[in-house]
């Protein structure tokens, strides 16, 4: 081996000799010395800073404040600001940043809601070069659908005077529109105030003690003022009463909270009626003020006020006892569903056809928050109260359900699946652990009302037909019976535990779209639908 290692060539003599490098050794202390003070101290935590990390000083320019905004919403508003000169505020309160005149002209719509008009298409057509002739040469060569457009510089040289005249005319029109819109808004408010009326239609407005119909009766065999409902409920068997209802169909019915001695209804005749449930069961009061069909109604927690949403793009707040209109809210789209905030009677949430959900303050008459993640028209809004969080679930025509924290425009949970259908109606189970959803595939699905909001695959209710209607559902007060309408005019009752059909009642020849269980009675249900008549079964 020594001979081999000592052998070298002539090339090796020319190259420099490399000295072998020494290996580095790292010493590892397996048992370090630990003093008593160090062993008894807690784990070190990151040092807390008292400075506000959300504020970044930017020299003489001011301050930059960090905000958490959804990426889709931010990109939409950024594109809107770049192309149109304005954008909506990040807090979702309806405020505008930028050119207020342009925002007013475009009705505060973002870039995704705008569509090209006929004037835009004509202006683009004028910029197009002549298509040419078949067999032509040079400038007359045939270009067909591949013809180019004139550059903006050429257009400015050719039509500079026309543009100046058009701009001056547009400025004058904008000023006229601004002044006329202000005058129109004032005149509309005055018109609405004059147009909103009420009429008492009952036989007696006050009893011998001077009490109105807001006082529940005491001689009906049950205590309507008690907080507890019946311990066990049964399926109704026969029709007890039939109210005339609304012409051209009734769209929504709901009992007054806590006592259930009054029934409120709205319909396609743009009217709202209040009915008595006990004694004479007569029509007590009518509310007039909407110019188009009323889509939805909602009581507050004590029943002294209620909201109405109509196809005339308005939401109105009414006094249940006097019929006075207390407040009006003008919307930019048609409302589909409206709900009082169950945690605060001074707020309400309305779902619109333009895919948005608006959160309003009644006293301030302004938008608190906008929820805009849905991709289709809003169908339903239902509040979930598990004792810890304040949330609500919304369903849409985009075949999804989304769970939201109040005043946070980011969904907590997105319920989406390729097998899901549109869910027009949702209801919370009396236990608060589940919520049921009417699905357009002729089934009623059940989801968890807390935690992961998972689909309960063990509970699927079948046996009825929706056929394009938004069929309502409801639970009995004890939670053991689920009731739904039907497109054939039936009322279907299921057993909650077994998911089997208990009874199918033939109510009407037309579709039954609304069902509402009287929570003070063991077996009394109000039903209505396309025909307009309101049926009371027990």
Coordinates of C-alpha atoms in Angstrom, one line a residue:
X1 CA 0.0 0.0 0.0
X2 CA 2.9 2.4 0.6
X3 CA 4.1 1.8 -2.9
X4 CA 0.7 2.5 -4.3
X5 CA 0.2 5.6 -2.3
X6 CA 3.6 6.9 -3.1
X7 CA 3.1 6.5 -6.9
X8 CA 2.4 9.7 -8.8
X9 CA 2.4 10.9 -12.4
X10 CA 4.0 13.9 -14.0
X11 CA 0.7 15.7 -14.0
X12 CA 0.5 15.4 -10.2
X13 CA 3.9 17.2 -9.9
X14 CA 2.5 20.2 -11.7
X15 CA -0.7 20.4 -9.7
X16 CA -0.6 21.9 -6.1
X17 CA -0.8 19.4 -3.3
X18 CA -4.0 19.7 -1.2
X19 CA -3.6 19.2 2.5
X20 CA -6.2 17.0 4.2
X21 CA -8.9 19.0 6.2
X22 CA -9.4 18.2 9.8
X23 CA -12.9 17.0 10.8
X24 CA -15.0 19.2 13.0
X25 CA -16.5 17.7 16.0
X26 CA -19.6 19.1 17.8
X27 CA -19.9 18.6 21.5
X28 CA -23.3 17.5 22.7
X29 CA -24.1 18.1 26.4
X30 CA -26.5 15.2 27.2
X31 CA -27.1 16.3 30.8
X32 CA -26.7 20.1 31.2
X33 CA -26.6 21.6 34.6
X34 CA -29.9 23.0 35.7
X35 CA -30.3 25.3 38.7
X36 CA -33.3 25.3 40.9
X37 CA -34.5 28.7 39.8
X38 CA -34.6 27.7 36.1
X39 CA -36.3 24.4 36.8
X40 CA -39.2 26.0 38.7
X41 CA -39.9 28.8 36.2
X42 CA -42.8 28.4 33.7
X43 CA -42.4 28.2 30.0
X44 CA -41.3 31.4 28.4
X45 CA -44.0 33.2 26.4
X46 CA -43.6 35.6 23.5
X47 CA -43.1 39.1 24.9
X48 CA -46.4 41.1 24.6
X49 CA -46.0 44.5 23.0
X50 CA -48.3 47.3 24.0
X51 CA -48.0 49.1 20.7
X52 CA -50.9 48.9 18.2
X53 CA -49.6 46.6 15.4
X54 CA -52.6 47.3 13.2
X55 CA -51.4 50.9 12.6
X56 CA -48.4 51.5 10.4
X57 CA -46.9 55.0 10.3
X58 CA -46.3 56.2 6.8
X59 CA -44.3 59.3 7.4
X60 CA -46.0 62.6 6.6
X61 CA -48.7 60.8 4.6
X62 CA -50.6 59.7 7.6
X63 CA -51.4 56.1 8.8
X64 CA -52.3 52.8 7.1
X65 CA -54.7 50.6 9.1
X66 CA -54.8 46.9 8.4
X67 CA -58.2 45.4 7.7
X68 CA -59.3 41.8 7.1
X69 CA -61.3 41.8 3.8
X70 CA -62.4 38.9 1.7
X71 CA -60.2 38.6 -1.5
X72 CA -63.2 38.3 -3.9
X73 CA -64.8 41.4 -2.4
X74 CA -61.6 43.4 -2.4
X75 CA -60.9 42.5 -6.1
X76 CA -64.4 43.5 -7.1
X77 CA -64.1 46.9 -5.4
X78 CA -60.6 47.5 -6.7
X79 CA -61.7 46.9 -10.3
X80 CA -64.8 49.1 -9.7
X81 CA -62.6 51.9 -8.4
X82 CA -60.1 51.6 -11.3
X83 CA -62.7 51.6 -14.0
X84 CA -65.5 53.7 -12.6
X85 CA -63.8 55.9 -10.0
X86 CA -65.6 54.8 -6.9
X87 CA -65.9 51.9 -4.5
X88 CA -67.9 50.8 -1.5
X89 CA -66.6 51.2 2.0
X90 CA -64.9 48.2 3.6
X91 CA -67.3 48.1 6.6
X92 CA -70.3 47.2 4.4
X93 CA -72.3 50.2 5.7
X94 CA -73.2 51.5 2.2
X95 CA -70.6 54.3 2.3
X96 CA -68.9 55.3 -1.0
X97 CA -65.2 56.2 -1.5
X98 CA -64.3 58.2 -4.6
X99 CA -66.5 59.9 -7.2
X100 CA -70.0 60.3 -5.6
X101 CA -71.5 61.6 -8.8
X102 CA -70.5 58.5 -10.8
X103 CA -71.7 56.3 -7.9
X104 CA -75.1 58.0 -8.0
X105 CA -75.3 57.7 -11.7
X106 CA -74.6 53.9 -11.6
X107 CA -76.8 53.4 -8.5
X108 CA -73.8 52.3 -6.4
X109 CA -73.4 49.1 -8.4
X110 CA -70.1 47.4 -8.6
X111 CA -68.3 46.3 -11.8
X112 CA -70.0 42.8 -11.7
X113 CA -73.5 44.2 -11.7
X114 CA -73.1 46.5 -14.7
X115 CA -74.2 45.6 -18.2
X116 CA -73.4 47.3 -21.4
X117 CA -76.2 49.4 -22.9
X118 CA -77.3 50.0 -26.4
X119 CA -75.4 53.3 -26.5
X120 CA -72.2 51.5 -25.7
X121 CA -72.7 48.9 -28.4
X122 CA -73.5 51.6 -31.0
X123 CA -70.4 53.6 -30.0
X124 CA -68.2 50.5 -30.4
X125 CA -69.8 49.7 -33.8
X126 CA -68.9 53.2 -35.1
X127 CA -65.3 52.6 -34.3
X128 CA -65.1 49.5 -36.5
X129 CA -63.3 49.8 -39.9
X130 CA -65.2 48.9 -43.1
X131 CA -65.3 45.2 -43.8
X132 CA -64.1 45.7 -47.4
X133 CA -65.1 43.9 -50.6
X134 CA -64.5 40.4 -51.7
X135 CA -61.6 40.4 -54.2
X136 CA -60.5 43.9 -53.3
X137 CA -56.9 45.1 -52.7
X138 CA -55.3 47.4 -50.3
X139 CA -57.7 49.3 -48.1
X140 CA -60.6 47.7 -49.9
X141 CA -59.4 44.2 -49.1
X142 CA -62.1 42.0 -47.5
X143 CA -61.7 41.8 -43.7
X144 CA -65.1 40.5 -42.7
X145 CA -65.5 39.8 -39.0
X146 CA -61.8 40.4 -38.5
X147 CA -62.0 44.1 -39.3
X148 CA -60.0 46.2 -36.9
X149 CA -61.2 49.1 -34.7
X150 CA -60.1 52.7 -35.0
X151 CA -57.6 53.8 -32.3
X152 CA -58.8 56.2 -29.7
X153 CA -56.4 58.9 -31.0
X154 CA -58.1 58.8 -34.4
X155 CA -61.5 59.0 -32.8
X156 CA -60.4 62.0 -30.8
X157 CA -59.1 63.7 -33.9
X158 CA -62.3 63.0 -35.9
X159 CA -64.9 63.6 -33.2
X160 CA -63.3 66.0 -30.7
X161 CA -66.0 68.5 -31.1
X162 CA -68.8 65.9 -30.8
X163 CA -67.3 64.5 -27.6
X164 CA -67.1 68.0 -26.0
X165 CA -70.7 68.6 -26.9
X166 CA -71.8 65.2 -25.5
X167 CA -69.8 65.8 -22.3
X168 CA -71.4 69.1 -21.7
X169 CA -74.8 67.6 -22.4
X170 CA -74.1 64.7 -20.0
X171 CA -72.9 67.1 -17.3
X172 CA -76.2 69.1 -17.6
X173 CA -78.2 65.9 -17.6
X174 CA -76.4 64.6 -14.5
X175 CA -77.1 67.9 -12.6
X176 CA -80.7 67.6 -13.6
X177 CA -80.9 64.0 -12.6
X178 CA -79.3 64.8 -9.2
X179 CA -81.7 67.6 -8.4
X180 CA -84.7 65.6 -9.8
X181 CA -83.7 62.5 -7.9
X182 CA -83.5 64.5 -4.7
X183 CA -86.9 66.0 -5.4
X184 CA -88.3 62.6 -6.4
X185 CA -87.0 61.0 -3.2
X186 CA -88.7 63.7 -1.1
X187 CA -91.9 63.4 -3.1
X188 CA -91.7 59.6 -2.8
X189 CA -91.4 59.8 1.0
X190 CA -94.3 62.2 1.1
X191 CA -96.3 60.0 -1.2
X192 CA -95.6 56.9 0.9
X193 CA -96.6 58.7 4.1
X194 CA -99.9 59.8 2.6
X195 CA -100.5 56.4 0.9
X196 CA -100.0 54.2 4.0
X197 CA -103.3 53.7 5.7
X198 CA -104.9 51.2 8.0
X199 CA -108.5 50.1 8.7
X200 CA -110.0 48.3 11.7
X201 CA -112.4 45.7 10.3
X202 CA -113.4 43.8 13.5
X203 CA -116.8 44.0 15.3
X204 CA -115.4 45.8 18.4
X205 CA -112.1 47.6 18.7
X206 CA -112.0 47.5 22.6
X207 CA -113.7 45.3 25.1
X208 CA -115.6 46.4 28.2
X209 CA -112.3 47.0 30.1
X210 CA -110.9 49.2 27.3
X211 CA -108.4 46.5 26.1
X212 CA -107.6 46.1 22.4
X213 CA -107.1 42.8 20.5
X214 CA -103.4 42.8 21.7
X215 CA -104.6 41.4 25.0
X216 CA -104.9 37.6 24.8
X217 CA -108.2 36.0 25.9
X218 CA -108.4 34.2 29.2
X219 CA -111.4 31.9 28.5
X220 CA -110.1 29.6 25.8
X221 CA -109.2 26.6 28.1
X222 CA -105.5 27.2 28.0
X223 CA -103.1 29.7 29.5
X224 CA -101.8 31.8 26.6
X225 CA -99.5 33.8 28.8
X226 CA -97.5 30.8 29.9
X227 CA -93.9 30.4 28.6
X228 CA -94.2 26.6 28.3
X229 CA -95.9 24.8 25.4
X230 CA -97.8 21.5 25.4
X231 CA -95.8 18.5 26.5
X232 CA -97.2 16.2 23.9
X233 CA -98.7 17.0 20.5
X234 CA -100.9 15.1 18.0
X235 CA -101.7 15.3 14.3
X236 CA -104.8 17.4 13.5
X237 CA -107.8 15.5 12.1
X238 CA -110.4 18.0 10.8
X239 CA -110.9 21.6 9.6
X240 CA -111.9 24.0 12.3
X241 CA -112.2 27.2 10.4
X242 CA -111.5 28.8 7.0
X243 CA -110.5 32.5 6.6
X244 CA -111.0 34.2 3.2
X245 CA -107.4 35.2 3.0
X246 CA -105.9 37.1 0.1
X247 CA -106.9 37.4 -3.6
X248 CA -104.4 35.8 -6.0
X249 CA -102.7 33.8 -3.2
X250 CA -101.3 34.2 0.3
X251 CA -97.5 34.3 0.5
X252 CA -96.9 34.2 4.3
X253 CA -98.6 33.5 7.6
X254 CA -97.2 33.8 11.1
X255 CA -98.6 33.7 14.6
X256 CA -97.9 36.5 17.0
X257 CA -95.1 35.5 19.4
X258 CA -95.7 34.2 23.0
X259 CA -99.5 34.1 22.9
X260 CA -100.4 33.0 19.4
X261 CA -103.9 34.5 19.7
X262 CA -103.4 36.6 16.5
X263 CA -102.5 35.5 12.9
X264 CA -100.8 37.8 10.5
X265 CA -100.9 37.2 6.7
X266 CA -99.7 38.9 3.5
X267 CA -100.5 38.2 -0.1
X268 CA -100.2 39.0 -3.8
X269 CA -102.9 41.6 -3.4
X270 CA -100.3 43.9 -1.7
X271 CA -102.3 43.9 1.5
X272 CA -101.5 42.7 5.1
X273 CA -104.3 41.3 7.3
X274 CA -104.5 40.5 11.0
X275 CA -106.9 37.7 12.1
X276 CA -108.3 36.6 15.4
X277 CA -107.5 33.0 16.2
X278 CA -110.1 32.5 19.0
X279 CA -113.8 33.3 19.6
X280 CA -115.2 34.9 16.4
X281 CA -112.0 34.3 14.4
X282 CA -112.7 37.5 12.4
X283 CA -110.6 39.9 10.4
X284 CA -109.4 42.5 12.8
X285 CA -107.2 45.0 10.9
X286 CA -105.9 45.6 7.4
X287 CA -102.6 47.4 6.6
X288 CA -102.3 49.2 3.2
X289 CA -99.1 50.8 1.8
X290 CA -97.3 48.5 -0.5
X291 CA -97.9 48.9 -4.3
X292 CA -96.9 45.4 -5.3
X293 CA -97.3 41.9 -3.7
X294 CA -95.9 41.5 -0.2
X295 CA -93.2 38.8 -0.1
X296 CA -92.6 38.3 3.6
X297 CA -93.5 39.5 7.1
X298 CA -91.8 39.1 10.5
X299 CA -92.8 39.9 14.1
X300 CA -90.4 41.3 16.7
X301 CA -89.9 39.4 20.0
X302 CA -93.0 40.8 21.7
X303 CA -95.3 41.1 18.7
X304 CA -95.9 44.8 19.1
X305 CA -94.3 45.6 15.7
X306 CA -93.7 43.7 12.5
X307 CA -91.8 44.2 9.3
X308 CA -93.1 43.7 5.7
X309 CA -91.0 43.2 2.5
X310 CA -92.6 43.7 -0.9
X311 CA -91.8 43.4 -4.6
X312 CA -91.9 47.3 -4.7
X313 CA -88.4 47.2 -3.2
X314 CA -89.4 48.6 0.1
X315 CA -89.4 47.3 3.7
X316 CA -91.8 48.9 6.2
X317 CA -92.1 48.8 10.0
X318 CA -95.7 48.7 11.3
X319 CA -97.3 49.0 14.7
X320 CA -99.4 45.9 15.3
X321 CA -102.0 47.6 17.5
X322 CA -102.6 51.0 15.8
X323 CA -101.6 50.1 12.2
X324 CA -99.2 53.1 12.0
X325 CA -96.2 52.8 9.7
X326 CA -93.2 53.6 11.8
X327 CA -90.3 53.5 9.3
X328 CA -89.6 52.9 5.7
X329 CA -86.5 51.5 4.0
X330 CA -85.9 51.8 0.2
X331 CA -83.9 48.9 -1.3
X332 CA -82.0 48.5 -4.6
X333 CA -83.3 45.0 -5.2
X334 CA -86.4 43.0 -4.6
X335 CA -86.4 41.4 -1.0
X336 CA -87.2 37.7 -0.7
X337 CA -87.0 37.2 3.0
X338 CA -86.9 39.4 6.1
X339 CA -86.2 38.6 9.7
X340 CA -85.9 40.6 12.9
X341 CA -82.6 40.1 14.7
X342 CA -83.7 37.8 17.5
X343 CA -80.8 39.1 19.7
X344 CA -81.7 42.8 19.1
X345 CA -85.2 44.2 18.1
X346 CA -83.6 47.3 16.8
X347 CA -82.0 45.4 13.8
X348 CA -83.3 43.3 11.0
X349 CA -81.8 41.3 8.2
X350 CA -83.2 41.1 4.6
X351 CA -82.2 38.8 1.8
X352 CA -82.4 40.2 -1.7
X353 CA -82.6 38.9 -5.3
X354 CA -79.2 40.5 -6.1
X355 CA -77.4 37.8 -4.1
X356 CA -76.8 40.1 -1.1
X357 CA -78.0 40.1 2.5
X358 CA -78.3 43.5 4.2
X359 CA -78.1 44.0 8.0
X360 CA -80.0 47.2 9.0
X361 CA -80.3 49.3 12.1
X362 CA -83.9 50.6 12.5
X363 CA -83.1 53.6 14.8
X364 CA -80.2 54.8 12.7
X365 CA -81.9 53.8 9.4
X366 CA -78.6 52.7 7.9
X367 CA -76.9 49.5 6.8
X368 CA -74.7 47.9 9.5
X369 CA -73.3 45.1 7.4
X370 CA -73.5 43.5 4.0
X371 CA -73.1 39.8 3.4
X372 CA -72.3 39.2 -0.3
X373 CA -70.8 35.7 -0.7
X374 CA -73.9 34.0 -2.2
X375 CA -74.0 33.6 -6.0
X376 CA -77.8 33.4 -6.3
X377 CA -81.0 34.9 -5.1
X378 CA -81.4 34.6 -1.3
X379 CA -84.2 32.2 -0.3
X380 CA -84.3 32.0 3.5
X381 CA -82.7 33.3 6.7
X382 CA -82.9 31.4 10.0
X383 CA -81.2 32.4 13.3
X384 CA -79.3 29.7 15.3
X385 CA -78.8 30.2 19.0
X386 CA -76.7 27.6 20.8
X387 CA -76.2 29.7 23.9
X388 CA -72.6 30.7 23.0
X389 CA -72.6 32.1 19.5
X390 CA -75.0 34.5 17.6
X391 CA -75.3 33.2 14.1
X392 CA -77.7 32.7 11.3
X393 CA -77.9 30.4 8.3
X394 CA -78.9 31.5 4.8
X395 CA -79.9 29.5 1.7
X396 CA -79.8 30.6 -1.9
X397 CA -80.6 29.7 -5.4
X398 CA -76.9 28.8 -5.8
X399 CA -77.8 25.5 -4.0
X400 CA -75.7 26.3 -0.9
X401 CA -76.3 27.1 2.7
X402 CA -73.9 29.4 4.6
X403 CA -73.6 30.0 8.3
X404 CA -72.6 33.6 9.4
X405 CA -71.5 35.3 12.5
X406 CA -73.5 38.6 13.0
X407 CA -71.7 41.6 11.4
X408 CA -68.9 39.5 9.8
X409 CA -68.9 39.2 6.1
X410 CA -67.1 35.9 6.0
X411 CA -69.1 32.6 6.3
X412 CA -68.3 30.4 9.2
X413 CA -69.5 27.4 7.3
X414 CA -70.3 26.7 3.7
X415 CA -72.7 23.8 3.1
X416 CA -72.2 22.7 -0.5
X417 CA -72.4 19.4 -2.3
X418 CA -73.0 18.4 -6.0
X419 CA -76.1 16.5 -4.9
X420 CA -77.7 19.4 -3.1
X421 CA -80.7 21.2 -4.6
X422 CA -82.1 24.7 -3.8
X423 CA -83.5 24.9 -0.3
X424 CA -86.3 27.6 -0.2
X425 CA -87.3 27.2 3.5
X426 CA -85.5 26.3 6.7
X427 CA -86.8 25.8 10.3
X428 CA -85.0 25.2 13.6
X429 CA -86.0 22.1 15.6
X430 CA -87.5 23.1 19.1
X431 CA -84.6 21.4 20.8
X432 CA -82.2 23.8 19.0
X433 CA -79.9 21.0 17.9
X434 CA -81.0 20.7 14.3
X435 CA -82.5 22.7 11.5
X436 CA -84.6 21.2 8.7
X437 CA -84.5 22.5 5.1
X438 CA -87.1 21.9 2.4
X439 CA -85.2 20.7 -0.7
X440 CA -86.4 21.0 -4.3
X441 CA -85.8 17.3 -4.9
X442 CA -89.0 16.4 -3.0
X443 CA -87.3 15.8 0.3
X444 CA -86.7 17.5 3.7
X445 CA -83.1 17.4 4.8
X446 CA -81.8 17.9 8.3
X447 CA -78.5 19.5 9.4
X448 CA -76.8 20.1 12.7
X449 CA -77.4 23.5 14.2
X450 CA -74.0 23.8 15.9
X451 CA -70.4 22.4 15.7
X452 CA -69.6 21.3 12.1
X453 CA -73.2 21.8 10.8
X454 CA -73.1 18.3 9.2
X455 CA -75.9 16.7 7.2
X456 CA -77.8 14.2 9.3
X457 CA -78.0 11.3 6.8
X458 CA -80.2 9.3 9.2
X459 CA -83.0 11.8 8.9
X460 CA -84.5 12.3 5.4
X461 CA -88.2 12.9 5.0
X462 CA -89.9 11.9 1.7
X463 CA -93.4 11.4 0.5
X464 CA -94.5 14.8 -0.8
X465 CA -94.0 16.8 -4.0
X466 CA -92.6 20.3 -4.3
X467 CA -92.9 20.8 -8.1
X468 CA -91.4 24.2 -8.3
X469 CA -93.0 25.8 -5.2
X470 CA -91.3 27.1 -2.2
X471 CA -93.1 24.8 0.2
X472 CA -93.1 25.7 3.9
X473 CA -92.3 23.4 6.8
X474 CA -92.8 23.6 10.6
X475 CA -92.4 21.6 13.8
X476 CA -94.8 20.7 16.6
X477 CA -94.0 22.4 19.9
X478 CA -92.7 19.1 21.4
X479 CA -90.5 18.5 18.3
X480 CA -92.0 15.0 17.6
X481 CA -93.9 15.9 14.4
X482 CA -92.7 17.6 11.2
X483 CA -95.4 19.1 8.9
X484 CA -95.0 20.3 5.3
X485 CA -97.2 21.5 2.5
X486 CA -97.5 19.9 -0.9
X487 CA -98.0 21.0 -4.6
X488 CA -101.1 18.8 -4.8
X489 CA -102.8 20.6 -1.9
X490 CA -101.9 18.1 0.8
X491 CA -100.5 18.6 4.3
X492 CA -98.0 15.8 5.2
X493 CA -97.1 15.0 8.8
X494 CA -94.0 12.9 9.6
X495 CA -92.8 11.3 12.8
X496 CA -89.5 13.0 13.7
X497 CA -88.0 9.8 15.2
X498 CA -88.8 7.3 12.4
X499 CA -89.0 9.7 9.5
X500 CA -92.2 7.9 8.4
X501 CA -95.4 9.6 7.1
X502 CA -98.0 9.6 9.9
X503 CA -100.9 11.4 8.1
X504 CA -101.6 13.0 4.7
X505 CA -104.5 15.5 4.8
X506 CA -106.2 16.8 1.7
X507 CA -106.6 20.5 2.3
X508 CA -107.1 22.2 -1.1
X509 CA -107.0 21.5 -4.8
X510 CA -104.1 24.0 -5.2
X511 CA -100.6 24.0 -3.8
X512 CA -100.2 24.5 0.0
X513 CA -97.1 26.6 0.4
X514 CA -97.3 27.8 4.0
X515 CA -97.8 25.9 7.3
X516 CA -97.6 27.3 10.8
X517 CA -98.2 25.3 14.0
X518 CA -99.9 27.1 16.9
X519 CA -97.3 26.5 19.7
X520 CA -99.9 26.9 22.4
X521 CA -102.1 24.1 21.1
X522 CA -101.5 20.4 20.9
X523 CA -102.9 19.8 17.4
X524 CA -103.8 23.1 15.7
X525 CA -102.1 24.2 12.4
X526 CA -102.7 27.0 10.0
X527 CA -102.2 26.3 6.3
X528 CA -102.5 28.4 3.2
X529 CA -101.3 28.5 -0.4
X530 CA -101.9 29.5 -4.0
X531 CA -105.7 29.7 -3.7
X532 CA -105.4 32.4 -1.0
X533 CA -107.7 30.9 1.6
X534 CA -106.3 30.2 5.1
X535 CA -107.3 26.9 6.7
X536 CA -107.2 26.2 10.4
X537 CA -107.0 22.5 11.3
X538 CA -107.1 20.8 14.7

